[in-house]
Amino acid sequence: MANDVTYYREVNDKHQTQCLWKEITINTGGSLTNQKDVKFLDLAGGYAFKGSDHLFSCTRNRFIYWRTSDNVVELSEVSLDFNLHNQNLRITFSENSIISGISIIEAGSNVVALLCTVTSVHRLLFHHPSALHAHEIFELGTETVIPSIFADVSNKVIQNPANFHNINLGGGHTAYQIHAGDGYLTDDGEAVFALAVQNGTILIVRMPPLGSRGSCVQHEIKQSGVMSRFLGGLVPSLIRGQEANSGITNIALEQCSDGLVVLATCRDNKLRMWSSVNYEFLGAIDLLQHVPDSVEQMNKNAGGTGHVIKTFQRELYNSVFVAVFLSFANKCQFVIYDITYDMGKYQPAHITTLFGIEGNLVDYFVTSSRIWTLWTLRTGEPSVRYADINGHKRREWIEVPVCASENLELDVVNQPYDPREVFLNRIFHLGQFSPAVILKAIKLYRRSTEATHFGKTFSSIPLKILKSEVCQAVETEILQEVGDQEMAEEDYVQLQLQQWSKFYSCCVQYHERGMKPLGIFSDESTGLIGIIKKSTVGFLYPCPVVDQIYLGDVLPSDDEFIRDHPGFELDVGEFDNLAVLGRCLRKIRNCVEEETAIAFENGLLNCGNPDDLINDAVKVLQDVTREDVVRDIEMELNRSHNVLRSIEILTEILDVALLRYDRQSEDEMIDETIDGLGHVFASATGIGIMAEIFRQTAVTRFEVARDLLILVKLLPHAINRGHLSVKGLKLNDLTFQLGFLIRCYYLLKWCSESLAIQEATSSCENIQKQLEILGLPKHPHTASILKQLGEQHLTLLEVFLNGDGGIKVREQLRNILPPDQGVCAFWKQALLPMISMSARLVWPSVSGFVFPQSLVGYGQHLALQSYASLLRDWCDCDTSSRQFVVGQVFLSCNEPYKALDCFLSAAHDVMVEEFLIGFMSLATTDPKHIEVQYYLKLINLFEEFDYPHLVVELARFAKNIAEPDDPNLPTLWSKIFKNELEMGHSNEAYNAMMGNPDLARRKDCLRQFLVVLCERNELSTLVDLPYQDTVNNLEPEVVKILESRSVSADLAKQNCYDLLYAFHVKRNNYRRAGSIMYDYGVRIRSEVPGLKGLQRQAKCYLACMNALKLGDPKFRWIVKPVTGRASGTAEPGDDEAESPPKRLCQEDDLEGLLKLQKRRVEVLGIAEIEKEYAVVHAHLMLLQRTEQASVLARSTLRPDETVGLLTNAGMFDMAFELCQLFSLSMVSVFEGVILRCIWLSKGSTSLTSPVDNQYTIDAWTWLQYNEQFSSTMAKEAGRAPDCAWRLLQLYLEKYEEKSGRYHRCVASTALQQGFSLPSWFLLSYKKINAAELLLLYLQHGLLEDATDLATEYILATMGKGKEYFGLDDYLHAGANPVWLPYTSIDHLLQALGDFKAKDQHFAELYFQLSSTLDDYFKMLKSTTADTLVMLRNS
């Protein structure tokens, strides 16, 4: 059977080398008299919290480690599951020195640390993790940071007088009288300290429990010379009774059944015991009785000055393991006792004695089954060894490989690189040196106390800045060396190499100093073993099975084999065969030269074939000088019962893909267990440890596979020589399998050693955008991981374990842990399986594709390309998936053509590979349909990144392979249309639109097409396209869209009416074109105020009339737009009539639209449109020529209002035209004209003056507004008043009616203004209606004018001047009757008669009229008689 010896390896925590410290200084008031005389050793230790193996304990996987140096103690808390903040505390004791280690105890809600100095004892109190956070921490994310127990520590808490006591030894001489001590916290909370004084006495200090009012009690114990009654018989007779120095070298306190016991080792090589309760001496054990007789007598009797005692408490205080390290001049050994308390007596039982190794013991501890030791060898190298102390196991030291010191030698000369690049890569490789080490090296290198400007905040220094600081320091030193002198290139390179080597040496010195071991501790519950060093902490983990076969001489136990390789079962013979194979591989490893190994790895990096690359190593072993090695290997193989089977077994063990972590049944699983594993090894420290173990395992197994391939290559040679007999050897199959394993493990090694880089933010955002488009889940903790990349070195594996990989591993961990337990020895049960699970996730032949997805999600684009390159020629698993993610990287890096090639090459495995199937969400099994869906995903990607030409290419490709009934065809046509349109290819977009088989999508595309062409002002193209083919006719839809767009658009910004007009004219639909322009004009009036609006409206009406006149005369009409009027015809200028339809109801207001449809339809002909145009034109002229723009811009005027405005503006021509067009009275216009004539005549300085004044200047302006006025008229008249009167005369001649009402209007207005009527007007008025003129004279009291007019009119009827009154005949026999205005004449006579007595002139007028009237009556009588005679005769 296999042996049960466990091999361990060390892993360092790089995160603990770059931490910040909380500083506290304590001054107890004690004094030292000779401080420089004695120097205490630096000590270190650790403490694991209780319940560290409980799944739901807040102390799970959590511990404290400490260091002491002179007067400084450093306390650090570490959690492997949660990230802590403020977890490092540094306490400095002013003018004091720490004499012993620290005792840490959990007491209720506190964590108590007890320590002793040369002048005082201290009890340090911290909050217990359970008091800071309970079970709810397991609900937090793994990136959450929680407070440490040291987070809220302050000087006030530490220096509480109740928690420290200054020691008084009497005599005032306290300096260094105390040289050893220990502390213990009893169950009742009392702190007990045992201090060893140089005079051989023991000082007991009791500090009362917290909250009690007692004070510290100090008691002195002096050694007794009387031997204990139960120990006297154990002393060998050889030394019984001899006197020796009994000074105490080391002291310890331990709880036993009888109470707290003081244990002390003395210089006389005895272990003495006292009760700390009654201070009674309990007895002594002679430690030399277990020293073999072979040890020289002189060494036995020399006395020990370096004896060290350690204890281990057994359960229920029934038994205590006591281990004593005996240090002599030339020998050392460990003696271990089991002391039990029985029947009131302490009974010691010797368990074992172990000799130490050649070296200096640094620290050790004892557990129930093992003793662990930490040494410094004579070479200065650290060494860790352990031995089993149980009786049935062999007791021999087993060495644990620890991390080796950094090699100072670097081969820079033979490398084709610049020394600066070589050294920088080495210094910053894998975080080899912490930022603290590098900064100290800079300070030492510059020989300055202010070398950097970072101070103590080195943990937050970005790596780029730190690297720049290093370069600046070295280059400054080089420049100082060169100075102003000229230097040859070879000399400069040599100087550069010298300075970089010097700086590198500084880094190594500080690194080695920080790696100096100080202490060792363990947590038996979880299996944790820690090594505390000067600046970091290391951990020992159980060696994996393959590593034990390859590195050690003893095979692993059955339990370990099952742990690492579940599902494998081996018998005893197969274990032995593996041991033989392991010895052969070690011989081969020792023969492989470093240069050969490096060349082999470089060949793999360049994608070489392992079968070809290994030949160099095989040739080395086949060399004559190595014949003895080959012979030894052949002899070893002959000891194996089945060499081929051993190779096959080891090959299977190496194949991670064969590991199975099957999920347990639902009945066996416990929900609490599942939830409790979400944070296992999830902190930065935990992940760093896992990553380093992963790297060590990958490197070892890579070497195993490599050496195994060498061995297989040697087998034919051995068989041919007859030195070995192997049946059934299939060399090609084995070399192929081993070559595959070598490549896989090289990949694991590569990902655990390659540093992650911080990509640009835009590139990471592009990837997140792609994931969202593809429907892939986003990667967890992306922000925190990207932040970490800017602050510290992380490998690709660490990035993976921080995110997706860690989550997957913890999910699988639930499958292997016992479901019925709430505890887990994490370092024994979980750690190595988690490493194997992580390897399985990265293993290229295991489906799942988690690792490459993680590289993409966390922005490791260059690494992903390297990853794909490493797998390109030999890994057939997930080939297309790798191509796809590489395409994602190219796309995010703005290389779309490379991305397209990758995506296309991945298309053929869409239905095969798990990753591609996962984001496709397949709902069908049709290959072509699935491929089309894949291309649609790609199209969406390229669309989001704005590559329309590639979208078109993909869409056309997908369209060509799609079936005719594929439901995605309309989508593909739409994609082609959209992106062709985006690129400005209007014709191609039109063809894609017309080719779309889906009518709804075709209409959507048409709407977008029209909108884009309008926005690009490609109106000619829009109008010229036919919008129809043999199947489809989209012209009605085009019109509908454009009309809808016209109605909804803001006319101040956009105009689709002109486009519609051109569209209809192009298709000879003139009536529809006219209707569009009329609608446009109606909307403009209400929406576009001002001059421009009127101009556009006028053009609309003109275009409307022009279109109607071009059409068929039978169709020269349009339907007026639906308005808000219920019935009747709207007058031009009516606000409601001119409101556009969109203002009356919304498009989605179905009820409103139905109501509008029921209203009466009004048909407009060209005449009606001309009327509206005339009003608009008048408004336009008013805006252009007058100052009434603000009024017109704000209001809509009726025709009669417009006439009034035109009249006021002096634009009489237009006013008269509007009156004629709308059948309006012209009275107001004539009134305006006559008033202007009167004002102008009155305003001229002289009727005969040729010079114009302000009145006449203004008159010339408004006179020119009227077309009736001409320059010829102006020249003829010469004066503005004359022109105005002439203009009035022309208007009367043109527009006067038979009734003469406009003459009456003019006359009435003039007479009202007291202005005499011009002669030409009187002549005109006499001919039209003299009687009316007479009446006006009478009404205005113009009796003289009325008398003259009446006289003239009477005479005209009598035949004298009848032509001046427009009479056709006069009074004579046979003529038609002649009418006189008798009433007016009677009123005139009466008025004259009233004034004739008062005024002679009126008397003359009266006489004149009366006589003329008498003559008329005479003539009337005569004519009447003659007429009667004629009638009788006829």
PDB file of C-alpha atoms in Angstrom, residues 1277-1426:
ATOM      1  CA  ALA A1277     -49.340 118.236 -63.771  1.00  0.00           C
ATOM      2  CA  GLY A1278     -46.049 119.393 -62.440  1.00  0.00           C
ATOM      3  CA  ARG A1279     -47.310 119.564 -58.864  1.00  0.00           C
ATOM      4  CA  ALA A1280     -48.242 116.817 -56.369  1.00  0.00           C
ATOM      5  CA  PRO A1281     -51.693 118.252 -55.520  1.00  0.00           C
ATOM      6  CA  ASP A1282     -52.571 118.433 -59.160  1.00  0.00           C
ATOM      7  CA  CYS A1283     -51.453 114.816 -59.574  1.00  0.00           C
ATOM      8  CA  ALA A1284     -53.550 113.741 -56.650  1.00  0.00           C
ATOM      9  CA  TRP A1285     -56.658 115.451 -58.022  1.00  0.00           C
ATOM     10  CA  ARG A1286     -55.927 113.995 -61.387  1.00  0.00           C
ATOM     11  CA  LEU A1287     -55.678 110.546 -59.811  1.00  0.00           C
ATOM     12  CA  LEU A1288     -59.047 111.055 -58.166  1.00  0.00           C
ATOM     13  CA  GLN A1289     -60.516 112.088 -61.478  1.00  0.00           C
ATOM     14  CA  LEU A1290     -59.211 108.910 -63.090  1.00  0.00           C
ATOM     15  CA  TYR A1291     -60.625 106.727 -60.331  1.00  0.00           C
ATOM     16  CA  LEU A1292     -64.028 108.381 -60.719  1.00  0.00           C
ATOM     17  CA  GLU A1293     -63.954 107.925 -64.428  1.00  0.00           C
ATOM     18  CA  LYS A1294     -63.027 104.258 -63.986  1.00  0.00           C
ATOM     19  CA  TYR A1295     -65.106 103.112 -61.093  1.00  0.00           C
ATOM     20  CA  GLU A1296     -68.127 105.504 -60.906  1.00  0.00           C
ATOM     21  CA  GLU A1297     -71.498 103.888 -61.155  1.00  0.00           C
ATOM     22  CA  LYS A1298     -74.596 105.265 -62.850  1.00  0.00           C
ATOM     23  CA  SER A1299     -76.005 106.256 -59.534  1.00  0.00           C
ATOM     24  CA  GLY A1300     -73.036 108.549 -58.988  1.00  0.00           C
ATOM     25  CA  ARG A1301     -72.635 107.525 -55.393  1.00  0.00           C
ATOM     26  CA  TYR A1302     -68.878 107.864 -55.474  1.00  0.00           C
ATOM     27  CA  HIS A1303     -69.264 111.485 -56.741  1.00  0.00           C
ATOM     28  CA  ARG A1304     -71.644 112.075 -53.915  1.00  0.00           C
ATOM     29  CA  CYS A1305     -69.109 110.522 -51.521  1.00  0.00           C
ATOM     30  CA  VAL A1306     -66.304 112.690 -52.847  1.00  0.00           C
ATOM     31  CA  ALA A1307     -68.441 115.825 -52.861  1.00  0.00           C
ATOM     32  CA  SER A1308     -69.823 115.191 -49.426  1.00  0.00           C
ATOM     33  CA  THR A1309     -66.345 114.597 -48.004  1.00  0.00           C
ATOM     34  CA  ALA A1310     -64.893 117.672 -49.644  1.00  0.00           C
ATOM     35  CA  LEU A1311     -67.750 119.880 -48.562  1.00  0.00           C
ATOM     36  CA  GLN A1312     -67.483 118.542 -45.034  1.00  0.00           C
ATOM     37  CA  GLN A1313     -63.870 119.554 -45.039  1.00  0.00           C
ATOM     38  CA  GLY A1314     -64.892 123.012 -46.246  1.00  0.00           C
ATOM     39  CA  PHE A1315     -63.055 122.504 -49.490  1.00  0.00           C
ATOM     40  CA  SER A1316     -64.587 123.758 -52.682  1.00  0.00           C
ATOM     41  CA  LEU A1317     -65.178 121.271 -55.388  1.00  0.00           C
ATOM     42  CA  PRO A1318     -62.897 121.456 -58.374  1.00  0.00           C
ATOM     43  CA  SER A1319     -64.418 122.519 -61.658  1.00  0.00           C
ATOM     44  CA  TRP A1320     -63.708 119.218 -63.396  1.00  0.00           C
ATOM     45  CA  PHE A1321     -65.547 117.455 -60.614  1.00  0.00           C
ATOM     46  CA  LEU A1322     -68.526 119.830 -60.910  1.00  0.00           C
ATOM     47  CA  LEU A1323     -68.735 119.275 -64.628  1.00  0.00           C
ATOM     48  CA  SER A1324     -68.639 115.518 -64.067  1.00  0.00           C
ATOM     49  CA  TYR A1325     -71.104 115.602 -61.232  1.00  0.00           C
ATOM     50  CA  LYS A1326     -73.554 117.845 -63.174  1.00  0.00           C
ATOM     51  CA  LYS A1327     -73.684 115.303 -65.909  1.00  0.00           C
ATOM     52  CA  ILE A1328     -74.250 112.433 -63.515  1.00  0.00           C
ATOM     53  CA  ASN A1329     -76.649 113.889 -60.961  1.00  0.00           C
ATOM     54  CA  ALA A1330     -76.980 117.650 -60.743  1.00  0.00           C
ATOM     55  CA  ALA A1331     -79.987 117.402 -58.453  1.00  0.00           C
ATOM     56  CA  GLU A1332     -77.900 115.456 -55.941  1.00  0.00           C
ATOM     57  CA  LEU A1333     -75.155 118.059 -56.118  1.00  0.00           C
ATOM     58  CA  LEU A1334     -77.779 120.759 -55.506  1.00  0.00           C
ATOM     59  CA  LEU A1335     -79.006 118.901 -52.476  1.00  0.00           C
ATOM     60  CA  LEU A1336     -75.431 118.615 -51.116  1.00  0.00           C
ATOM     61  CA  TYR A1337     -74.960 122.347 -51.557  1.00  0.00           C
ATOM     62  CA  LEU A1338     -78.125 122.955 -49.622  1.00  0.00           C
ATOM     63  CA  GLN A1339     -77.134 120.514 -46.891  1.00  0.00           C
ATOM     64  CA  HIS A1340     -73.811 122.255 -46.435  1.00  0.00           C
ATOM     65  CA  GLY A1341     -75.315 125.778 -46.579  1.00  0.00           C
ATOM     66  CA  LEU A1342     -73.666 126.814 -49.835  1.00  0.00           C
ATOM     67  CA  LEU A1343     -76.632 128.984 -51.007  1.00  0.00           C
ATOM     68  CA  GLU A1344     -74.722 130.938 -53.620  1.00  0.00           C
ATOM     69  CA  ASP A1345     -73.339 127.794 -55.237  1.00  0.00           C
ATOM     70  CA  ALA A1346     -76.727 126.191 -54.983  1.00  0.00           C
ATOM     71  CA  THR A1347     -78.389 129.239 -56.589  1.00  0.00           C
ATOM     72  CA  ASP A1348     -75.928 129.249 -59.471  1.00  0.00           C
ATOM     73  CA  LEU A1349     -76.319 125.483 -59.939  1.00  0.00           C
ATOM     74  CA  ALA A1350     -80.133 125.681 -59.786  1.00  0.00           C
ATOM     75  CA  THR A1351     -80.165 128.563 -62.231  1.00  0.00           C
ATOM     76  CA  GLU A1352     -77.876 126.740 -64.648  1.00  0.00           C
ATOM     77  CA  TYR A1353     -79.881 123.581 -64.337  1.00  0.00           C
ATOM     78  CA  ILE A1354     -83.214 125.395 -65.011  1.00  0.00           C
ATOM     79  CA  LEU A1355     -81.710 127.104 -68.020  1.00  0.00           C
ATOM     80  CA  ALA A1356     -80.397 123.726 -69.237  1.00  0.00           C
ATOM     81  CA  THR A1357     -83.908 122.337 -69.170  1.00  0.00           C
ATOM     82  CA  MET A1358     -84.992 125.332 -71.169  1.00  0.00           C
ATOM     83  CA  GLY A1359     -82.436 124.456 -73.816  1.00  0.00           C
ATOM     84  CA  LYS A1360     -79.532 126.634 -72.768  1.00  0.00           C
ATOM     85  CA  GLY A1361     -76.422 124.447 -71.986  1.00  0.00           C
ATOM     86  CA  LYS A1362     -78.245 121.195 -71.662  1.00  0.00           C
ATOM     87  CA  GLU A1363     -75.097 119.285 -72.705  1.00  0.00           C
ATOM     88  CA  TYR A1364     -73.351 120.332 -69.486  1.00  0.00           C
ATOM     89  CA  PHE A1365     -75.949 118.488 -67.441  1.00  0.00           C
ATOM     90  CA  GLY A1366     -76.147 115.399 -69.532  1.00  0.00           C
ATOM     91  CA  LEU A1367     -79.693 116.128 -70.726  1.00  0.00           C
ATOM     92  CA  ASP A1368     -80.795 114.449 -73.908  1.00  0.00           C
ATOM     93  CA  ASP A1369     -83.531 116.994 -74.650  1.00  0.00           C
ATOM     94  CA  TYR A1370     -84.961 120.340 -73.397  1.00  0.00           C
ATOM     95  CA  LEU A1371     -88.369 121.755 -72.797  1.00  0.00           C
ATOM     96  CA  HIS A1372     -90.304 122.164 -76.082  1.00  0.00           C
ATOM     97  CA  ALA A1373     -93.354 120.755 -77.687  1.00  0.00           C
ATOM     98  CA  GLY A1374     -93.092 117.109 -78.492  1.00  0.00           C
ATOM     99  CA  ALA A1375     -90.035 116.515 -76.277  1.00  0.00           C
ATOM    100  CA  ASN A1376     -89.748 114.049 -73.474  1.00  0.00           C
ATOM    101  CA  PRO A1377     -90.651 115.339 -70.050  1.00  0.00           C
ATOM    102  CA  VAL A1378     -87.944 117.233 -68.277  1.00  0.00           C
ATOM    103  CA  TRP A1379     -87.578 116.856 -64.481  1.00  0.00           C
ATOM    104  CA  LEU A1380     -86.533 119.536 -62.049  1.00  0.00           C
ATOM    105  CA  PRO A1381     -85.689 119.047 -58.351  1.00  0.00           C
ATOM    106  CA  TYR A1382     -88.564 121.209 -57.216  1.00  0.00           C
ATOM    107  CA  THR A1383     -88.190 120.283 -53.588  1.00  0.00           C
ATOM    108  CA  SER A1384     -84.559 121.325 -53.465  1.00  0.00           C
ATOM    109  CA  ILE A1385     -85.337 124.510 -55.419  1.00  0.00           C
ATOM    110  CA  ASP A1386     -88.192 125.336 -53.039  1.00  0.00           C
ATOM    111  CA  HIS A1387     -85.876 124.846 -50.050  1.00  0.00           C
ATOM    112  CA  LEU A1388     -83.337 127.058 -51.744  1.00  0.00           C
ATOM    113  CA  LEU A1389     -85.870 129.817 -52.400  1.00  0.00           C
ATOM    114  CA  GLN A1390     -87.094 129.642 -48.869  1.00  0.00           C
ATOM    115  CA  ALA A1391     -83.561 129.856 -47.520  1.00  0.00           C
ATOM    116  CA  LEU A1392     -82.764 132.820 -49.779  1.00  0.00           C
ATOM    117  CA  GLY A1393     -86.014 134.421 -48.825  1.00  0.00           C
ATOM    118  CA  ASP A1394     -85.086 134.216 -45.182  1.00  0.00           C
ATOM    119  CA  PHE A1395     -81.843 136.063 -45.760  1.00  0.00           C
ATOM    120  CA  LYS A1396     -82.810 138.543 -48.525  1.00  0.00           C
ATOM    121  CA  ALA A1397     -84.053 141.130 -46.112  1.00  0.00           C
ATOM    122  CA  LYS A1398     -80.768 140.990 -44.204  1.00  0.00           C
ATOM    123  CA  ASP A1399     -78.278 140.797 -47.025  1.00  0.00           C
ATOM    124  CA  GLN A1400     -78.458 142.454 -50.389  1.00  0.00           C
ATOM    125  CA  HIS A1401     -76.448 139.665 -51.968  1.00  0.00           C
ATOM    126  CA  PHE A1402     -78.948 137.060 -50.908  1.00  0.00           C
ATOM    127  CA  ALA A1403     -81.714 139.318 -52.201  1.00  0.00           C
ATOM    128  CA  GLU A1404     -80.014 139.394 -55.589  1.00  0.00           C
ATOM    129  CA  LEU A1405     -79.628 135.656 -55.566  1.00  0.00           C
ATOM    130  CA  TYR A1406     -83.253 135.286 -54.663  1.00  0.00           C
ATOM    131  CA  PHE A1407     -84.268 137.562 -57.485  1.00  0.00           C
ATOM    132  CA  GLN A1408     -82.002 135.683 -59.904  1.00  0.00           C
ATOM    133  CA  LEU A1409     -83.447 132.318 -59.066  1.00  0.00           C
ATOM    134  CA  SER A1410     -87.030 133.530 -58.923  1.00  0.00           C
ATOM    135  CA  SER A1411     -86.828 135.269 -62.281  1.00  0.00           C
ATOM    136  CA  THR A1412     -85.204 132.209 -63.889  1.00  0.00           C
ATOM    137  CA  LEU A1413     -87.855 130.019 -62.383  1.00  0.00           C
ATOM    138  CA  ASP A1414     -90.596 132.335 -63.659  1.00  0.00           C
ATOM    139  CA  ASP A1415     -89.123 132.130 -67.117  1.00  0.00           C
ATOM    140  CA  TYR A1416     -89.138 128.384 -66.807  1.00  0.00           C
ATOM    141  CA  PHE A1417     -92.765 128.302 -65.776  1.00  0.00           C
ATOM    142  CA  LYS A1418     -93.758 130.562 -68.673  1.00  0.00           C
ATOM    143  CA  MET A1419     -91.947 128.383 -71.092  1.00  0.00           C
ATOM    144  CA  LEU A1420     -93.487 125.343 -69.475  1.00  0.00           C
ATOM    145  CA  LYS A1421     -96.978 126.779 -69.922  1.00  0.00           C
ATOM    146  CA  SER A1422     -96.372 127.609 -73.561  1.00  0.00           C
ATOM    147  CA  THR A1423     -94.852 124.224 -74.246  1.00  0.00           C
ATOM    148  CA  THR A1424     -97.736 122.535 -72.597  1.00  0.00           C
ATOM    149  CA  ALA A1425    -100.226 124.383 -74.756  1.00  0.00           C
ATOM    150  CA  ASP A1426     -98.306 123.548 -77.900  1.00  0.00           C
TER     151      ASP A1426
END
